[in-house]
Amino acid sequence: RAGRSSAGRRRDGTASMAPAGEREARWEVVGGADRGGIIVRLGQDLASVQAPSRLSTGALVAEMQLIGERLQYRLLEGSGPEIGWVSVRLKDKELLVRVADAAADAAP
């Protein structure tokens, strides 16, 4: 990792992380209402071990990494695993949506 910038590219399959001093992106879980939330995995791979609980619909998470359609998150509000990996989209259905920073919205 030494010598690598923390700022990455998005939607091209490579890691994306917020540059130093920049707030991490926030996401809201909008999918999984009919199943008690969305599936969380312990690793990036879709075949990795599934977490024992789901991430609740309505939960707010901070983006740690976004690799393709896979998001590594840290839980901010709601219930579910504190950290993990989720899919932001399943086929044509959004499971998480990026939310605007409330502090930036409130600024004059």
CSV table of N, CA and C in Angstrom, one decimal:
chain,number,residue,atom,x,y,z
A,1,ARG,N,0.8,-1.2,0.0
A,1,ARG,CA,0.0,0.0,0.0
A,1,ARG,C,0.8,1.3,0.0
A,2,ALA,N,2.0,1.2,0.5
A,2,ALA,CA,2.9,2.4,0.5
A,2,ALA,C,3.0,3.0,-0.9
A,3,GLY,N,2.9,4.3,-0.9
A,3,GLY,CA,3.0,5.0,-2.2
A,3,GLY,C,1.8,5.1,-3.0
A,4,ARG,N,0.7,4.4,-2.6
A,4,ARG,CA,-0.6,4.5,-3.3
A,4,ARG,C,-1.4,5.6,-2.8
A,5,SER,N,-2.0,6.3,-3.6
A,5,SER,CA,-3.0,7.4,-3.2
A,5,SER,C,-4.2,6.8,-2.7
A,6,SER,N,-4.8,7.4,-1.7
A,6,SER,CA,-6.1,6.9,-1.2
A,6,SER,C,-7.3,7.3,-2.1
A,7,ALA,N,-7.0,8.2,-3.0
A,7,ALA,CA,-8.1,8.6,-4.0
A,7,ALA,C,-8.1,7.6,-5.1
A,8,GLY,N,-9.2,7.0,-5.4
A,8,GLY,CA,-9.3,6.0,-6.5
A,8,GLY,C,-10.3,6.3,-7.5
A,9,ARG,N,-10.5,5.4,-8.4
A,9,ARG,CA,-11.4,5.6,-9.5
A,9,ARG,C,-12.7,4.8,-9.2
A,10,ARG,N,-13.8,5.2,-9.7
A,10,ARG,CA,-15.1,4.6,-9.5
A,10,ARG,C,-15.6,3.9,-10.7
A,11,ARG,N,-16.5,2.9,-10.5
A,11,ARG,CA,-17.2,2.2,-11.5
A,11,ARG,C,-16.4,1.6,-12.6
A,12,ASP,N,-15.1,1.4,-12.4
A,12,ASP,CA,-14.3,0.7,-13.4
A,12,ASP,C,-13.7,-0.6,-12.8
A,13,GLY,N,-14.2,-1.0,-11.6
A,13,GLY,CA,-13.7,-2.2,-11.0
A,13,GLY,C,-12.5,-2.0,-10.1
A,14,THR,N,-12.0,-0.8,-9.9
A,14,THR,CA,-10.9,-0.5,-9.0
A,14,THR,C,-11.4,0.1,-7.8
A,15,ALA,N,-10.6,0.1,-6.7
A,15,ALA,CA,-10.9,0.6,-5.4
A,15,ALA,C,-11.2,2.1,-5.5
A,16,SER,N,-12.1,2.6,-4.7
A,16,SER,CA,-12.4,4.0,-4.6
A,16,SER,C,-12.4,4.4,-3.2
A,17,MET,N,-11.6,5.3,-2.8
A,17,MET,CA,-11.6,5.8,-1.4
A,17,MET,C,-11.6,7.3,-1.4
A,18,ALA,N,-12.1,7.9,-0.4
A,18,ALA,CA,-12.1,9.4,-0.3
A,18,ALA,C,-10.7,9.9,-0.1
A,19,PRO,N,-10.3,10.9,-0.8
A,19,PRO,CA,-9.0,11.5,-0.6
A,19,PRO,C,-8.9,12.0,0.8
A,20,ALA,N,-7.6,12.1,1.3
A,20,ALA,CA,-7.4,12.6,2.7
A,20,ALA,C,-8.0,13.9,2.9
A,21,GLY,N,-8.7,14.1,4.0
A,21,GLY,CA,-9.3,15.4,4.3
A,21,GLY,C,-10.7,15.5,3.7
A,22,GLU,N,-11.2,14.6,2.9
A,22,GLU,CA,-12.5,14.7,2.3
A,22,GLU,C,-13.4,13.7,3.0
A,23,ARG,N,-14.7,14.1,3.3
A,23,ARG,CA,-15.6,13.2,4.0
A,23,ARG,C,-15.9,12.0,3.1
A,24,GLU,N,-16.1,10.9,3.8
A,24,GLU,CA,-16.5,9.7,3.0
A,24,GLU,C,-18.0,9.8,2.6
A,25,ALA,N,-18.3,9.2,1.5
A,25,ALA,CA,-19.6,9.2,1.0
A,25,ALA,C,-20.5,8.4,1.9
A,26,ARG,N,-21.8,8.8,2.0
A,26,ARG,CA,-22.8,8.1,2.8
A,26,ARG,C,-23.8,7.5,1.9
A,27,TRP,N,-24.3,6.4,2.3
A,27,TRP,CA,-25.3,5.6,1.6
A,27,TRP,C,-26.5,5.2,2.5
A,28,GLU,N,-27.7,5.2,1.9
A,28,GLU,CA,-28.9,4.7,2.7
A,28,GLU,C,-29.3,3.4,2.0
A,29,VAL,N,-29.7,2.5,2.9
A,29,VAL,CA,-30.2,1.2,2.4
A,29,VAL,C,-31.7,1.4,2.1
A,30,VAL,N,-32.0,1.1,0.8
A,30,VAL,CA,-33.4,1.3,0.3
A,30,VAL,C,-34.0,-0.1,-0.1
A,31,GLY,N,-33.2,-1.1,-0.2
A,31,GLY,CA,-33.7,-2.4,-0.6
A,31,GLY,C,-33.9,-3.3,0.6
A,32,GLY,N,-34.5,-4.5,0.4
A,32,GLY,CA,-34.6,-5.5,1.4
A,32,GLY,C,-35.8,-5.3,2.4
A,33,ALA,N,-36.7,-4.4,2.1
A,33,ALA,CA,-37.8,-4.2,3.1
A,33,ALA,C,-38.6,-5.4,3.3
A,34,ASP,N,-38.7,-6.2,2.2
A,34,ASP,CA,-39.6,-7.4,2.3
A,34,ASP,C,-38.8,-8.6,2.9
A,35,ARG,N,-37.5,-8.4,3.2
A,35,ARG,CA,-36.7,-9.5,3.7
A,35,ARG,C,-36.0,-9.2,5.0
A,36,GLY,N,-36.3,-8.0,5.6
A,36,GLY,CA,-35.7,-7.6,6.9
A,36,GLY,C,-34.3,-7.0,6.7
A,37,GLY,N,-34.1,-6.5,5.5
A,37,GLY,CA,-32.8,-5.8,5.2
A,37,GLY,C,-32.1,-6.6,4.0
A,38,ILE,N,-30.8,-6.1,3.8
A,38,ILE,CA,-30.0,-6.7,2.7
A,38,ILE,C,-28.9,-7.6,3.3
A,39,ILE,N,-28.5,-8.5,2.5
A,39,ILE,CA,-27.4,-9.5,2.9
A,39,ILE,C,-26.1,-8.7,3.0
A,40,VAL,N,-25.3,-9.0,4.0
A,40,VAL,CA,-24.0,-8.5,4.2
A,40,VAL,C,-23.0,-9.7,4.1
A,41,ARG,N,-21.9,-9.5,3.5
A,41,ARG,CA,-20.9,-10.5,3.4
A,41,ARG,C,-19.6,-10.0,4.1
A,42,LEU,N,-18.8,-10.9,4.6
A,42,LEU,CA,-17.6,-10.5,5.3
A,42,LEU,C,-16.5,-10.2,4.4
A,43,GLY,N,-16.5,-10.6,3.1
A,43,GLY,CA,-15.5,-10.2,2.2
A,43,GLY,C,-16.2,-9.6,0.9
A,44,GLN,N,-15.3,-9.1,0.0
A,44,GLN,CA,-15.8,-8.4,-1.2
A,44,GLN,C,-16.5,-9.4,-2.1
A,45,ASP,N,-16.0,-10.6,-2.2
A,45,ASP,CA,-16.5,-11.7,-3.1
A,45,ASP,C,-17.9,-12.1,-2.7
A,46,LEU,N,-18.8,-12.2,-3.8
A,46,LEU,CA,-20.1,-12.7,-3.6
A,46,LEU,C,-20.2,-14.0,-2.9
A,47,ALA,N,-19.2,-14.8,-3.0
A,47,ALA,CA,-19.2,-16.2,-2.4
A,47,ALA,C,-18.6,-16.2,-1.0
A,48,SER,N,-18.2,-15.0,-0.5
A,48,SER,CA,-17.6,-15.0,0.8
A,48,SER,C,-18.7,-15.2,1.9
A,49,VAL,N,-18.2,-15.5,3.1
A,49,VAL,CA,-19.1,-15.8,4.2
A,49,VAL,C,-20.2,-14.7,4.4
A,50,GLN,N,-21.4,-15.1,4.6
A,50,GLN,CA,-22.5,-14.2,4.9
A,50,GLN,C,-22.5,-13.9,6.4
A,51,ALA,N,-22.7,-12.6,6.7
A,51,ALA,CA,-22.8,-12.1,8.1
A,51,ALA,C,-24.0,-12.8,8.7
A,52,PRO,N,-24.0,-12.9,10.0
A,52,PRO,CA,-25.2,-13.5,10.7
A,52,PRO,C,-26.4,-12.7,10.7
A,53,SER,N,-26.3,-11.4,10.4
A,53,SER,CA,-27.5,-10.6,10.4
A,53,SER,C,-27.5,-9.7,9.1
A,54,ARG,N,-28.6,-9.2,8.8
A,54,ARG,CA,-28.8,-8.3,7.6
A,54,ARG,C,-28.6,-6.8,8.0
A,55,LEU,N,-28.3,-6.0,7.0
A,55,LEU,CA,-28.3,-4.6,7.2
A,55,LEU,C,-29.7,-4.0,7.0
A,56,SER,N,-30.2,-3.4,8.0
A,56,SER,CA,-31.6,-3.0,8.0
A,56,SER,C,-31.9,-1.9,6.9
A,57,THR,N,-33.1,-2.1,6.3
A,57,THR,CA,-33.7,-1.1,5.4
A,57,THR,C,-33.7,0.3,6.2
A,58,GLY,N,-33.3,1.3,5.5
A,58,GLY,CA,-33.2,2.6,6.2
A,58,GLY,C,-31.9,3.0,6.9
A,59,ALA,N,-31.1,2.0,7.0
A,59,ALA,CA,-29.8,2.2,7.7
A,59,ALA,C,-28.9,3.2,6.9
A,60,LEU,N,-28.1,3.9,7.6
A,60,LEU,CA,-27.2,4.8,7.0
A,60,LEU,C,-25.8,4.3,7.2
A,61,VAL,N,-25.0,4.2,6.1
A,61,VAL,CA,-23.6,3.7,6.2
A,61,VAL,C,-22.6,4.7,5.5
A,62,ALA,N,-21.4,4.6,6.0
A,62,ALA,CA,-20.3,5.3,5.4
A,62,ALA,C,-19.5,4.4,4.4
A,63,GLU,N,-19.2,4.9,3.3
A,63,GLU,CA,-18.4,4.2,2.3
A,63,GLU,C,-16.9,4.1,2.7
A,64,MET,N,-16.4,2.9,2.8
A,64,MET,CA,-15.0,2.6,3.0
A,64,MET,C,-14.3,2.4,1.7
A,65,GLN,N,-14.9,1.6,0.8
A,65,GLN,CA,-14.4,1.3,-0.5
A,65,GLN,C,-15.6,1.0,-1.4
A,66,LEU,N,-15.5,1.4,-2.7
A,66,LEU,CA,-16.5,1.0,-3.7
A,66,LEU,C,-15.7,0.4,-4.8
A,67,ILE,N,-16.0,-0.9,-5.0
A,67,ILE,CA,-15.3,-1.7,-6.1
A,67,ILE,C,-16.4,-2.2,-7.0
A,68,GLY,N,-16.5,-1.6,-8.2
A,68,GLY,CA,-17.6,-2.0,-9.0
A,68,GLY,C,-18.9,-1.7,-8.4
A,69,GLU,N,-19.8,-2.8,-8.2
A,69,GLU,CA,-21.1,-2.6,-7.5
A,69,GLU,C,-21.0,-3.1,-6.1
A,70,ARG,N,-19.8,-3.4,-5.6
A,70,ARG,CA,-19.7,-3.9,-4.2
A,70,ARG,C,-19.1,-2.7,-3.3
A,71,LEU,N,-19.8,-2.5,-2.2
A,71,LEU,CA,-19.5,-1.4,-1.2
A,71,LEU,C,-19.1,-2.0,0.1
A,72,GLN,N,-17.9,-1.6,0.5
A,72,GLN,CA,-17.5,-1.9,1.9
A,72,GLN,C,-17.9,-0.7,2.7
A,73,TYR,N,-18.6,-1.0,3.8
A,73,TYR,CA,-19.3,0.1,4.6
A,73,TYR,C,-18.9,0.0,6.1
A,74,ARG,N,-19.2,1.1,6.7
A,74,ARG,CA,-19.2,1.2,8.2
A,74,ARG,C,-20.5,1.7,8.6
A,75,LEU,N,-21.2,1.1,9.5
A,75,LEU,CA,-22.5,1.4,10.0
A,75,LEU,C,-22.5,2.7,10.8
A,76,LEU,N,-23.4,3.6,10.4
A,76,LEU,CA,-23.6,4.9,11.1
A,76,LEU,C,-24.9,4.9,11.9
A,77,GLU,N,-26.0,4.5,11.3
A,77,GLU,CA,-27.3,4.5,11.9
A,77,GLU,C,-28.0,3.3,11.4
A,78,GLY,N,-28.9,2.7,12.3
A,78,GLY,CA,-29.7,1.6,11.9
A,78,GLY,C,-29.1,0.3,12.5
A,79,SER,N,-29.6,-0.8,12.1
A,79,SER,CA,-29.1,-2.1,12.7
A,79,SER,C,-28.5,-3.0,11.6
A,80,GLY,N,-27.6,-3.8,12.1
A,80,GLY,CA,-26.9,-4.7,11.2
A,80,GLY,C,-25.4,-4.8,11.6
A,81,PRO,N,-24.6,-5.5,10.9
A,81,PRO,CA,-23.2,-5.6,11.2
A,81,PRO,C,-22.5,-4.3,11.1
A,82,GLU,N,-21.6,-4.0,12.0
A,82,GLU,CA,-20.9,-2.7,12.1
A,82,GLU,C,-20.1,-2.4,10.8
A,83,ILE,N,-19.5,-3.5,10.2
A,83,ILE,CA,-18.8,-3.3,8.9
A,83,ILE,C,-19.1,-4.6,8.1
A,84,GLY,N,-18.9,-4.4,6.8
A,84,GLY,CA,-19.1,-5.5,5.9
A,84,GLY,C,-19.2,-5.1,4.4
A,85,TRP,N,-19.5,-6.0,3.6
A,85,TRP,CA,-19.6,-5.7,2.1
A,85,TRP,C,-21.1,-6.0,1.7
A,86,VAL,N,-21.6,-5.1,0.8
A,86,VAL,CA,-22.9,-5.3,0.3
A,86,VAL,C,-22.9,-4.9,-1.2
A,87,SER,N,-23.9,-5.4,-1.9
A,87,SER,CA,-24.1,-5.0,-3.3
A,87,SER,C,-25.0,-3.7,-3.3
A,88,VAL,N,-24.6,-2.7,-4.1
A,88,VAL,CA,-25.4,-1.5,-4.2
A,88,VAL,C,-26.6,-1.7,-5.1
A,89,ARG,N,-26.5,-2.7,-5.9
A,89,ARG,CA,-27.6,-3.0,-6.9
A,89,ARG,C,-27.7,-4.4,-7.1
A,90,LEU,N,-29.0,-4.9,-7.3
A,90,LEU,CA,-29.2,-6.3,-7.6
A,90,LEU,C,-30.0,-6.3,-8.9
A,91,LYS,N,-29.4,-6.8,-10.0
A,91,LYS,CA,-30.0,-6.7,-11.3
A,91,LYS,C,-30.4,-5.2,-11.6
A,92,ASP,N,-31.7,-4.9,-11.7
A,92,ASP,CA,-32.0,-3.5,-12.0
A,92,ASP,C,-32.6,-2.8,-10.8
A,93,LYS,N,-32.5,-3.4,-9.6
A,93,LYS,CA,-33.0,-2.8,-8.4
A,93,LYS,C,-31.9,-2.2,-7.5
A,94,GLU,N,-32.1,-1.0,-7.1
A,94,GLU,CA,-31.2,-0.3,-6.2
A,94,GLU,C,-31.3,-0.8,-4.8
A,95,LEU,N,-30.3,-1.2,-4.2
A,95,LEU,CA,-30.3,-1.7,-2.8
A,95,LEU,C,-29.8,-0.6,-1.8
A,96,LEU,N,-28.9,0.3,-2.3
A,96,LEU,CA,-28.4,1.4,-1.5
A,96,LEU,C,-28.4,2.6,-2.5
A,97,VAL,N,-28.6,3.8,-2.0
A,97,VAL,CA,-28.5,5.0,-2.7
A,97,VAL,C,-27.6,6.0,-2.0
A,98,ARG,N,-26.7,6.7,-2.8
A,98,ARG,CA,-25.9,7.7,-2.2
A,98,ARG,C,-26.7,8.8,-1.7
A,99,VAL,N,-26.4,9.3,-0.5
A,99,VAL,CA,-27.2,10.5,0.1
A,99,VAL,C,-26.3,11.7,0.2
A,100,ALA,N,-26.9,12.9,0.0
A,100,ALA,CA,-26.2,14.1,0.1
A,100,ALA,C,-25.7,14.4,1.6
A,101,ASP,N,-24.7,15.1,1.7
A,101,ASP,CA,-24.1,15.4,3.0
A,101,ASP,C,-25.0,16.5,3.6
A,102,ALA,N,-25.7,16.3,4.7
A,102,ALA,CA,-26.6,17.2,5.3
A,102,ALA,C,-25.9,18.5,5.7
A,103,ALA,N,-24.7,18.5,6.1
A,103,ALA,CA,-23.9,19.7,6.5
A,103,ALA,C,-23.7,20.6,5.2
A,104,ALA,N,-23.4,19.9,4.1
A,104,ALA,CA,-23.2,20.7,2.9
A,104,ALA,C,-24.5,21.3,2.4
A,105,ASP,N,-25.6,20.6,2.6
A,105,ASP,CA,-26.9,21.1,2.2
A,105,ASP,C,-27.3,22.3,3.0
A,106,ALA,N,-26.9,22.3,4.3
A,106,ALA,CA,-27.4,23.4,5.2
A,106,ALA,C,-26.5,24.6,5.0
A,107,ALA,N,-25.4,24.5,4.4
A,107,ALA,CA,-24.5,25.7,4.2
A,107,ALA,C,-25.1,26.7,3.3
A,108,PRO,N,-25.0,28.0,3.7
A,108,PRO,CA,-25.6,29.1,2.9
A,108,PRO,C,-24.9,29.2,1.5
